[in-house]
Structures are given as C-alpha cells and as structure tokens.
C-alpha cells in the first residue's frame, strides 16, 4: 500500500461524481467493492437471507456518509469498515453468541514470540500430499472451524489480498495485533491439516 497516496485517484473521481449526482458512479463503487463486502458478510452473518438485507443497509450507509470520506484510506477499505461495523451491530441486535465471542482468542504458548512474526513456513510436504480440489475443499472446511475473528482475517488477507494496515483499519485492531492473529490463524490451520493428514497415513 502506497503510504503517500493511500487512495486511488479513481476513488476521488468516483466520489466527486456521486456527490455531484451521478448515480452510475455509485453503481461502479458497488461493483468495485461488492466482492469484499460479500466476503465480510459471508464470514460474519450465517443467515443467507439476512445477508441481502444487510448488504443493502451497508451501501445505503455508504451513500449517506460518502460526503464524510476524507481519502485517508482506500475507498474500499472505508466501505469494508462500514460493512464490518454493520455486521457487528446486526450480531448485537440478534443477541447472538457470535458477538460476545467474536474477539475471544484461544490462549496459546508463544514462548519463542513467533506470534509477532507476520509469516511462517509454508506447509510444504503437507500441501503436496493434500493437492488440488481436495486440499482446497478441506482447507475451506478448516477455515470455517477457526475462531470468528481469525476466519475473517484469513479471508481478508489471503482471499482479498489486503495489507495488514488495511485489515487493521477494517476490524479496528492495532496492526501488530492483526499480524499476530493472522500468524496464529495460519498456525492453527497447519496443525489442523497436519492432524488430518496424519490420520490418513
């Protein structure tokens, strides 16, 4: 992410056009961000029908608040933050256990302080033995088993290819904490997949 120009020039053009009454420009904003918003909704809201209503609510808020966007981040990051907050508010409204446990993170022994490292070694031989569609499907199942916040961070980082800074802005966590959580999430996935592979030996 370019620190000198955190937003795309296209962002500014689109925002100015929307604020000037160009509804087609807002359609472009939706098209450019619906994949990211959809991933957040999918990871946070289990009810499929509810997701559609929440998506409409998210973009209504974006439209209403667009004049307050100050280009201090990418427009997509700002919209993702609105999506995340809207989902959290919906979970609280539903009074689900998901809200109370959203930031509940398993206590792990990080004696070598590995949790502060943004990366860890590739699974290597493990992935070679769980190849193709079978591995991909298994990986998705294991991601679903992660704690909620881990699951979302993995999706934002690996599926949406967002930077640590962008992810931290979206979920309102310090960047170092986001890195630590991502490391732990990948570590859990590796251990879960290794256990499955070992059972098959």
mmCIF file of N, CA, C and O in Angstrom, residues 71-153:
data_model
loop_
_atom_site.group_PDB
_atom_site.id
_atom_site.type_symbol
_atom_site.label_atom_id
_atom_site.label_comp_id
_atom_site.label_asym_id
_atom_site.label_seq_id
_atom_site.Cartn_x
_atom_site.Cartn_y
_atom_site.Cartn_z
ATOM 1 N N UNK A 71 -10.549 10.503 2.250
ATOM 2 C CA UNK A 71 -9.455 9.974 1.432
ATOM 3 C C UNK A 71 -8.188 9.700 2.237
ATOM 4 O O UNK A 71 -7.079 9.822 1.722
ATOM 5 N N UNK A 72 -8.361 9.327 3.496
ATOM 6 C CA UNK A 72 -7.212 8.958 4.324
ATOM 7 C C UNK A 72 -6.907 7.468 4.213
ATOM 8 O O UNK A 72 -5.962 6.968 4.822
ATOM 9 N N UNK A 73 -7.724 6.765 3.467
ATOM 10 C CA UNK A 73 -7.530 5.346 3.188
ATOM 11 C C UNK A 73 -8.127 5.079 1.816
ATOM 12 O O UNK A 73 -8.697 5.980 1.187
ATOM 13 N N UNK A 74 -8.005 3.864 1.344
ATOM 14 C CA UNK A 74 -8.691 3.497 0.114
ATOM 15 C C UNK A 74 -10.198 3.547 0.361
ATOM 16 O O UNK A 74 -10.670 3.251 1.452
ATOM 17 N N UNK A 75 -10.946 3.882 -0.663
ATOM 18 C CA UNK A 75 -12.402 3.898 -0.545
ATOM 19 C C UNK A 75 -12.913 2.506 -0.185
ATOM 20 O O UNK A 75 -13.828 2.364 0.645
ATOM 21 N N UNK A 76 -12.311 1.470 -0.764
ATOM 22 C CA UNK A 76 -12.740 0.099 -0.482
ATOM 23 C C UNK A 76 -12.517 -0.260 0.989
ATOM 24 O O UNK A 76 -13.338 -0.970 1.591
ATOM 25 N N UNK A 77 -11.432 0.230 1.581
ATOM 26 C CA UNK A 77 -11.160 -0.032 2.996
ATOM 27 C C UNK A 77 -12.201 0.653 3.866
ATOM 28 O O UNK A 77 -12.705 0.072 4.843
ATOM 29 N N UNK A 78 -12.535 1.884 3.524
ATOM 30 C CA UNK A 78 -13.552 2.636 4.265
ATOM 31 C C UNK A 78 -14.906 1.933 4.194
ATOM 32 O O UNK A 78 -15.613 1.799 5.200
ATOM 33 N N UNK A 79 -15.264 1.449 3.009
ATOM 34 C CA UNK A 79 -16.533 0.737 2.834
ATOM 35 C C UNK A 79 -16.514 -0.593 3.591
ATOM 36 O O UNK A 79 -17.509 -0.987 4.210
ATOM 37 N N UNK A 80 -15.381 -1.271 3.571
ATOM 38 C CA UNK A 80 -15.267 -2.533 4.300
ATOM 39 C C UNK A 80 -15.425 -2.312 5.800
ATOM 40 O O UNK A 80 -15.999 -3.150 6.510
ATOM 41 N N UNK A 81 -14.913 -1.186 6.283
ATOM 42 C CA UNK A 81 -15.075 -0.844 7.697
ATOM 43 C C UNK A 81 -16.558 -0.638 8.031
ATOM 44 O O UNK A 81 -17.039 -1.100 9.075
ATOM 45 N N UNK A 82 -17.291 0.025 7.154
ATOM 46 C CA UNK A 82 -18.727 0.201 7.350
ATOM 47 C C UNK A 82 -19.423 -1.155 7.340
ATOM 48 O O UNK A 82 -20.313 -1.427 8.154
ATOM 49 N N UNK A 83 -18.998 -2.030 6.419
ATOM 50 C CA UNK A 83 -19.587 -3.370 6.339
ATOM 51 C C UNK A 83 -19.344 -4.143 7.627
ATOM 52 O O UNK A 83 -20.260 -4.785 8.167
ATOM 53 N N UNK A 84 -18.109 -4.086 8.119
ATOM 54 C CA UNK A 84 -17.760 -4.799 9.350
ATOM 55 C C UNK A 84 -18.593 -4.282 10.528
ATOM 56 O O UNK A 84 -19.183 -5.066 11.280
ATOM 57 N N UNK A 85 -18.663 -2.971 10.682
ATOM 58 C CA UNK A 85 -19.434 -2.389 11.790
ATOM 59 C C UNK A 85 -20.917 -2.734 11.682
ATOM 60 O O UNK A 85 -21.575 -3.005 12.693
ATOM 61 N N UNK A 86 -21.438 -2.719 10.470
ATOM 62 C CA UNK A 86 -22.850 -3.042 10.262
ATOM 63 C C UNK A 86 -23.132 -4.491 10.652
ATOM 64 O O UNK A 86 -24.153 -4.791 11.283
ATOM 65 N N UNK A 87 -22.211 -5.392 10.311
ATOM 66 C CA UNK A 87 -22.375 -6.802 10.679
ATOM 67 C C UNK A 87 -22.295 -6.986 12.193
ATOM 68 O O UNK A 87 -23.088 -7.743 12.775
ATOM 69 N N UNK A 88 -21.345 -6.317 12.830
ATOM 70 C CA UNK A 88 -21.229 -6.412 14.286
ATOM 71 C C UNK A 88 -22.508 -5.898 14.952
ATOM 72 O O UNK A 88 -23.039 -6.515 15.889
ATOM 73 N N UNK A 89 -23.020 -4.781 14.459
ATOM 74 C CA UNK A 89 -24.264 -4.223 15.015
ATOM 75 C C UNK A 89 -25.435 -5.190 14.840
ATOM 76 O O UNK A 89 -26.287 -5.316 15.725
ATOM 77 N N UNK A 90 -25.461 -5.875 13.694
ATOM 78 C CA UNK A 90 -26.533 -6.839 13.453
ATOM 79 C C UNK A 90 -26.423 -8.029 14.401
ATOM 80 O O UNK A 90 -27.437 -8.521 14.923
ATOM 81 N N UNK A 91 -25.196 -8.489 14.631
ATOM 82 C CA UNK A 91 -24.990 -9.594 15.566
ATOM 83 C C UNK A 91 -25.438 -9.199 16.973
ATOM 84 O O UNK A 91 -26.040 -9.994 17.701
ATOM 85 N N UNK A 92 -25.128 -7.962 17.351
ATOM 86 C CA UNK A 92 -25.544 -7.477 18.662
ATOM 87 C C UNK A 92 -27.067 -7.365 18.736
ATOM 88 O O UNK A 92 -27.680 -7.698 19.752
ATOM 89 N N UNK A 93 -27.669 -6.922 17.645
ATOM 90 C CA UNK A 93 -29.118 -6.804 17.587
ATOM 91 C C UNK A 93 -29.773 -8.176 17.722
ATOM 92 O O UNK A 93 -30.805 -8.331 18.393
ATOM 93 N N UNK A 94 -29.150 -9.168 17.098
ATOM 94 C CA UNK A 94 -29.671 -10.525 17.172
ATOM 95 C C UNK A 94 -29.345 -11.196 18.503
ATOM 96 O O UNK A 94 -29.857 -12.275 18.793
ATOM 97 N N UNK A 95 -28.463 -10.529 19.275
ATOM 98 C CA UNK A 95 -28.023 -11.062 20.568
ATOM 99 C C UNK A 95 -27.479 -12.475 20.435
ATOM 100 O O UNK A 95 -27.816 -13.374 21.208
ATOM 101 N N UNK A 96 -26.626 -12.658 19.426
ATOM 102 C CA UNK A 96 -26.053 -13.974 19.203
ATOM 103 C C UNK A 96 -24.770 -14.144 20.009
ATOM 104 O O UNK A 96 -24.105 -13.190 20.385
ATOM 105 N N UNK A 97 -24.417 -15.393 20.235
ATOM 106 C CA UNK A 97 -23.171 -15.688 20.927
ATOM 107 C C UNK A 97 -21.977 -15.247 20.097
ATOM 108 O O UNK A 97 -20.904 -14.993 20.626
ATOM 109 N N UNK A 98 -22.202 -15.132 18.783
ATOM 110 C CA UNK A 98 -21.097 -14.735 17.899
ATOM 111 C C UNK A 98 -20.527 -13.388 18.295
ATOM 112 O O UNK A 98 -19.330 -13.147 18.195
ATOM 113 N N UNK A 99 -21.393 -12.471 18.736
ATOM 114 C CA UNK A 99 -20.908 -11.142 19.108
ATOM 115 C C UNK A 99 -20.030 -11.215 20.346
ATOM 116 O O UNK A 99 -18.924 -10.678 20.381
ATOM 117 N N UNK A 100 -20.520 -11.886 21.368
ATOM 118 C CA UNK A 100 -19.782 -11.962 22.629
ATOM 119 C C UNK A 100 -18.441 -12.649 22.446
ATOM 120 O O UNK A 100 -17.462 -12.316 23.105
ATOM 121 N N UNK A 101 -18.400 -13.626 21.530
ATOM 122 C CA UNK A 101 -17.183 -14.420 21.369
ATOM 123 C C UNK A 101 -16.324 -13.971 20.191
ATOM 124 O O UNK A 101 -15.355 -14.631 19.864
ATOM 125 N N UNK A 102 -16.691 -12.843 19.566
ATOM 126 C CA UNK A 102 -16.024 -12.502 18.321
ATOM 127 C C UNK A 102 -14.523 -12.299 18.491
ATOM 128 O O UNK A 102 -13.734 -12.697 17.640
ATOM 129 N N UNK A 103 -14.139 -11.667 19.582
ATOM 130 C CA UNK A 103 -12.711 -11.440 19.799
ATOM 131 C C UNK A 103 -12.123 -12.426 20.802
ATOM 132 O O UNK A 103 -11.040 -12.198 21.319
ATOM 133 N N UNK A 104 -12.838 -13.494 21.079
ATOM 134 C CA UNK A 104 -12.333 -14.493 22.010
ATOM 135 C C UNK A 104 -11.292 -15.335 21.297
ATOM 136 O O UNK A 104 -11.606 -16.110 20.395
ATOM 137 N N UNK A 105 -10.065 -15.182 21.703
ATOM 138 C CA UNK A 105 -8.960 -15.839 21.021
ATOM 139 C C UNK A 105 -8.380 -16.940 21.906
ATOM 140 O O UNK A 105 -8.152 -16.731 23.093
ATOM 141 N N UNK A 106 -8.137 -18.131 21.347
ATOM 142 C CA UNK A 106 -7.546 -19.214 22.131
ATOM 143 C C UNK A 106 -6.205 -18.800 22.720
ATOM 144 O O UNK A 106 -5.403 -18.146 22.052
ATOM 145 N N UNK A 107 -5.955 -19.147 23.964
ATOM 146 C CA UNK A 107 -4.678 -18.854 24.615
ATOM 147 C C UNK A 107 -3.656 -19.875 24.134
ATOM 148 O O UNK A 107 -3.870 -21.076 24.222
ATOM 149 N N UNK A 108 -2.562 -19.367 23.610
ATOM 150 C CA UNK A 108 -1.533 -20.252 23.084
ATOM 151 C C UNK A 108 -0.194 -19.919 23.721
ATOM 152 O O UNK A 108 0.046 -18.805 24.155
ATOM 153 N N UNK A 109 0.683 -20.904 23.723
ATOM 154 C CA UNK A 109 2.018 -20.709 24.263
ATOM 155 C C UNK A 109 2.928 -20.215 23.152
ATOM 156 O O UNK A 109 3.301 -20.970 22.260
ATOM 157 N N UNK A 110 3.266 -18.939 23.207
ATOM 158 C CA UNK A 110 4.147 -18.348 22.196
ATOM 159 C C UNK A 110 5.510 -18.078 22.812
ATOM 160 O O UNK A 110 6.013 -16.964 22.821
ATOM 161 N N UNK A 111 6.100 -19.125 23.337
ATOM 162 C CA UNK A 111 7.352 -18.976 24.059
ATOM 163 C C UNK A 111 8.474 -18.373 23.249
ATOM 164 O O UNK A 111 9.339 -17.682 23.766
ATOM 165 N N UNK A 112 8.472 -18.653 21.925
ATOM 166 C CA UNK A 112 9.539 -18.096 21.086
ATOM 167 C C UNK A 112 9.108 -16.812 20.405
ATOM 168 O O UNK A 112 9.772 -16.329 19.504
ATOM 169 N N UNK A 113 7.968 -16.271 20.845
ATOM 170 C CA UNK A 113 7.452 -14.998 20.331
ATOM 171 C C UNK A 113 7.153 -15.052 18.838
ATOM 172 O O UNK A 113 7.187 -14.044 18.145
ATOM 173 N N UNK A 114 6.832 -16.252 18.329
ATOM 174 C CA UNK A 114 6.540 -16.397 16.910
ATOM 175 C C UNK A 114 5.297 -15.633 16.513
ATOM 176 O O UNK A 114 5.140 -15.268 15.353
ATOM 177 N N UNK A 115 4.397 -15.388 17.474
ATOM 178 C CA UNK A 115 3.139 -14.728 17.127
ATOM 179 C C UNK A 115 3.354 -13.318 16.589
ATOM 180 O O UNK A 115 2.471 -12.749 15.972
ATOM 181 N N UNK A 116 4.539 -12.753 16.848
ATOM 182 C CA UNK A 116 4.809 -11.405 16.355
ATOM 183 C C UNK A 116 5.337 -11.402 14.925
ATOM 184 O O UNK A 116 5.559 -10.353 14.359
ATOM 185 N N UNK A 117 5.559 -12.603 14.374
ATOM 186 C CA UNK A 117 6.062 -12.681 13.016
ATOM 187 C C UNK A 117 4.888 -12.701 12.055
ATOM 188 O O UNK A 117 3.928 -13.441 12.241
ATOM 189 N N UNK A 118 4.960 -11.933 10.965
ATOM 190 C CA UNK A 118 3.840 -11.885 10.035
ATOM 191 C C UNK A 118 3.705 -13.137 9.190
ATOM 192 O O UNK A 118 2.666 -13.390 8.632
ATOM 193 N N UNK A 119 4.746 -13.928 9.053
ATOM 194 C CA UNK A 119 4.698 -15.108 8.205
ATOM 195 C C UNK A 119 5.240 -16.312 8.955
ATOM 196 O O UNK A 119 5.935 -16.199 9.958
ATOM 197 N N UNK A 120 4.912 -17.520 8.434
ATOM 198 C CA UNK A 120 5.577 -18.711 8.919
ATOM 199 C C UNK A 120 5.794 -19.626 7.735
ATOM 200 O O UNK A 120 5.274 -19.415 6.659
ATOM 201 N N UNK A 121 6.593 -20.653 7.931
ATOM 202 C CA UNK A 121 6.987 -21.502 6.813
ATOM 203 C C UNK A 121 5.782 -22.131 6.132
ATOM 204 O O UNK A 121 4.797 -22.475 6.771
ATOM 205 N N UNK A 122 5.907 -22.319 4.808
ATOM 206 C CA UNK A 122 4.831 -22.973 4.067
ATOM 207 C C UNK A 122 4.675 -24.408 4.545
ATOM 208 O O UNK A 122 5.652 -25.062 4.928
ATOM 209 N N UNK A 123 3.434 -24.945 4.473
ATOM 210 C CA UNK A 123 3.226 -26.322 4.889
ATOM 211 C C UNK A 123 4.042 -27.322 4.085
ATOM 212 O O UNK A 123 4.286 -28.431 4.543
ATOM 213 N N UNK A 124 4.464 -26.977 2.858
ATOM 214 C CA UNK A 124 5.391 -27.812 2.111
ATOM 215 C C UNK A 124 4.837 -29.184 1.781
ATOM 216 O O UNK A 124 3.890 -29.326 1.011
ATOM 217 N N UNK A 125 5.470 -30.221 2.379
ATOM 218 C CA UNK A 125 5.096 -31.596 2.075
ATOM 219 C C UNK A 125 3.631 -31.860 2.387
ATOM 220 O O UNK A 125 2.985 -32.677 1.733
ATOM 221 N N UNK A 126 3.109 -31.193 3.406
ATOM 222 C CA UNK A 126 1.708 -31.386 3.783
ATOM 223 C C UNK A 126 0.800 -31.012 2.618
ATOM 224 O O UNK A 126 -0.091 -31.769 2.236
ATOM 225 N N UNK A 127 1.028 -29.849 2.019
ATOM 226 C CA UNK A 127 0.186 -29.409 0.913
ATOM 227 C C UNK A 127 0.390 -30.294 -0.314
ATOM 228 O O UNK A 127 -0.538 -30.523 -1.081
ATOM 229 N N UNK A 128 1.605 -30.824 -0.490
ATOM 230 C CA UNK A 128 1.864 -31.691 -1.638
ATOM 231 C C UNK A 128 1.074 -32.985 -1.527
ATOM 232 O O UNK A 128 0.732 -33.605 -2.529
ATOM 233 N N UNK A 129 0.775 -33.383 -0.304
ATOM 234 C CA UNK A 129 0.026 -34.609 -0.085
ATOM 235 C C UNK A 129 -1.477 -34.381 -0.009
ATOM 236 O O UNK A 129 -2.252 -35.328 0.092
ATOM 237 N N UNK A 130 -1.893 -33.136 0.010
ATOM 238 C CA UNK A 130 -3.317 -32.795 0.016
ATOM 239 C C UNK A 130 -3.562 -31.825 -1.138
ATOM 240 O O UNK A 130 -3.796 -30.643 -0.945
ATOM 241 N N UNK A 131 -3.434 -32.353 -2.344
ATOM 242 C CA UNK A 131 -3.372 -31.487 -3.517
ATOM 243 C C UNK A 131 -4.735 -31.202 -4.125
ATOM 244 O O UNK A 131 -5.717 -31.869 -3.861
ATOM 245 N N UNK A 132 -4.735 -30.160 -4.992
ATOM 246 C CA UNK A 132 -5.860 -29.867 -5.860
ATOM 247 C C UNK A 132 -7.141 -29.522 -5.150
ATOM 248 O O UNK A 132 -7.145 -28.931 -4.076
ATOM 249 N N UNK A 133 -8.242 -29.924 -5.787
ATOM 250 C CA UNK A 133 -9.572 -29.583 -5.280
ATOM 251 C C UNK A 133 -9.812 -30.169 -3.907
ATOM 252 O O UNK A 133 -10.483 -29.564 -3.068
ATOM 253 N N UNK A 134 -9.271 -31.349 -3.655
ATOM 254 C CA UNK A 134 -9.466 -31.991 -2.357
ATOM 255 C C UNK A 134 -8.862 -31.137 -1.247
ATOM 256 O O UNK A 134 -9.482 -30.901 -0.217
ATOM 257 N N UNK A 135 -7.637 -30.643 -1.469
ATOM 258 C CA UNK A 135 -6.994 -29.797 -0.476
ATOM 259 C C UNK A 135 -7.745 -28.483 -0.315
ATOM 260 O O UNK A 135 -7.953 -28.008 0.794
ATOM 261 N N UNK A 136 -8.155 -27.894 -1.442
ATOM 262 C CA UNK A 136 -8.867 -26.617 -1.394
ATOM 263 C C UNK A 136 -10.156 -26.741 -0.599
ATOM 264 O O UNK A 136 -10.467 -25.902 0.247
ATOM 265 N N UNK A 137 -10.910 -27.808 -0.849
ATOM 266 C CA UNK A 137 -12.157 -28.024 -0.115
ATOM 267 C C UNK A 137 -11.904 -28.265 1.354
ATOM 268 O O UNK A 137 -12.626 -27.739 2.222
ATOM 269 N N UNK A 138 -10.878 -29.048 1.648
ATOM 270 C CA UNK A 138 -10.536 -29.338 3.038
ATOM 271 C C UNK A 138 -10.097 -28.073 3.757
ATOM 272 O O UNK A 138 -10.478 -27.821 4.911
ATOM 273 N N UNK A 139 -9.312 -27.258 3.055
ATOM 274 C CA UNK A 139 -8.837 -26.006 3.640
ATOM 275 C C UNK A 139 -10.009 -25.102 4.003
ATOM 276 O O UNK A 139 -10.040 -24.501 5.083
ATOM 277 N N UNK A 140 -10.995 -25.010 3.114
ATOM 278 C CA UNK A 140 -12.163 -24.168 3.389
ATOM 279 C C UNK A 140 -12.932 -24.673 4.605
ATOM 280 O O UNK A 140 -13.405 -23.881 5.426
ATOM 281 N N UNK A 141 -13.050 -25.981 4.726
ATOM 282 C CA UNK A 141 -13.728 -26.553 5.893
ATOM 283 C C UNK A 141 -12.995 -26.213 7.179
ATOM 284 O O UNK A 141 -13.609 -25.892 8.207
ATOM 285 N N UNK A 142 -11.665 -26.282 7.131
ATOM 286 C CA UNK A 142 -10.872 -25.993 8.321
ATOM 287 C C UNK A 142 -10.882 -24.508 8.647
ATOM 288 O O UNK A 142 -10.843 -24.131 9.822
ATOM 289 N N UNK A 143 -10.938 -23.654 7.646
ATOM 290 C CA UNK A 143 -11.066 -22.213 7.895
ATOM 291 C C UNK A 143 -12.360 -21.931 8.646
ATOM 292 O O UNK A 143 -12.396 -21.112 9.568
ATOM 293 N N UNK A 144 -13.429 -22.625 8.271
ATOM 294 C CA UNK A 144 -14.723 -22.432 8.930
ATOM 295 C C UNK A 144 -14.674 -22.808 10.410
ATOM 296 O O UNK A 144 -15.473 -22.325 11.206
ATOM 297 N N UNK A 145 -13.740 -23.651 10.784
ATOM 298 C CA UNK A 145 -13.621 -24.087 12.181
ATOM 299 C C UNK A 145 -12.825 -23.107 13.036
ATOM 300 O O UNK A 145 -12.787 -23.243 14.256
ATOM 301 N N UNK A 146 -12.185 -22.134 12.412
ATOM 302 C CA UNK A 146 -11.376 -21.166 13.159
ATOM 303 C C UNK A 146 -12.273 -20.254 13.987
ATOM 304 O O UNK A 146 -13.448 -20.065 13.668
ATOM 305 N N UNK A 147 -11.723 -19.652 15.055
ATOM 306 C CA UNK A 147 -12.465 -18.601 15.777
ATOM 307 C C UNK A 147 -12.893 -17.521 14.793
ATOM 308 O O UNK A 147 -12.215 -17.268 13.795
ATOM 309 N N UNK A 148 -14.021 -16.882 15.053
ATOM 310 C CA UNK A 148 -14.633 -15.968 14.097
ATOM 311 C C UNK A 148 -13.689 -14.886 13.581
ATOM 312 O O UNK A 148 -13.615 -14.636 12.377
ATOM 313 N N UNK A 149 -12.963 -14.222 14.468
ATOM 314 C CA UNK A 149 -12.094 -13.135 14.031
ATOM 315 C C UNK A 149 -10.937 -13.678 13.192
ATOM 316 O O UNK A 149 -10.517 -13.042 12.212
ATOM 317 N N UNK A 150 -10.424 -14.864 13.534
ATOM 318 C CA UNK A 150 -9.371 -15.479 12.732
ATOM 319 C C UNK A 150 -9.881 -15.753 11.325
ATOM 320 O O UNK A 150 -9.198 -15.509 10.327
ATOM 321 N N UNK A 151 -11.085 -16.293 11.246
ATOM 322 C CA UNK A 151 -11.683 -16.652 9.960
ATOM 323 C C UNK A 151 -11.803 -15.425 9.059
ATOM 324 O O UNK A 151 -11.488 -15.485 7.864
ATOM 325 N N UNK A 152 -12.237 -14.316 9.624
ATOM 326 C CA UNK A 152 -12.381 -13.092 8.845
ATOM 327 C C UNK A 152 -11.026 -12.563 8.403
ATOM 328 O O UNK A 152 -10.841 -12.168 7.244
ATOM 329 N N UNK A 153 -10.052 -12.554 9.298
ATOM 330 C CA UNK A 153 -8.727 -12.035 8.953
ATOM 331 C C UNK A 153 -8.065 -12.864 7.857
ATOM 332 O O UNK A 153 -7.432 -12.313 6.946
#
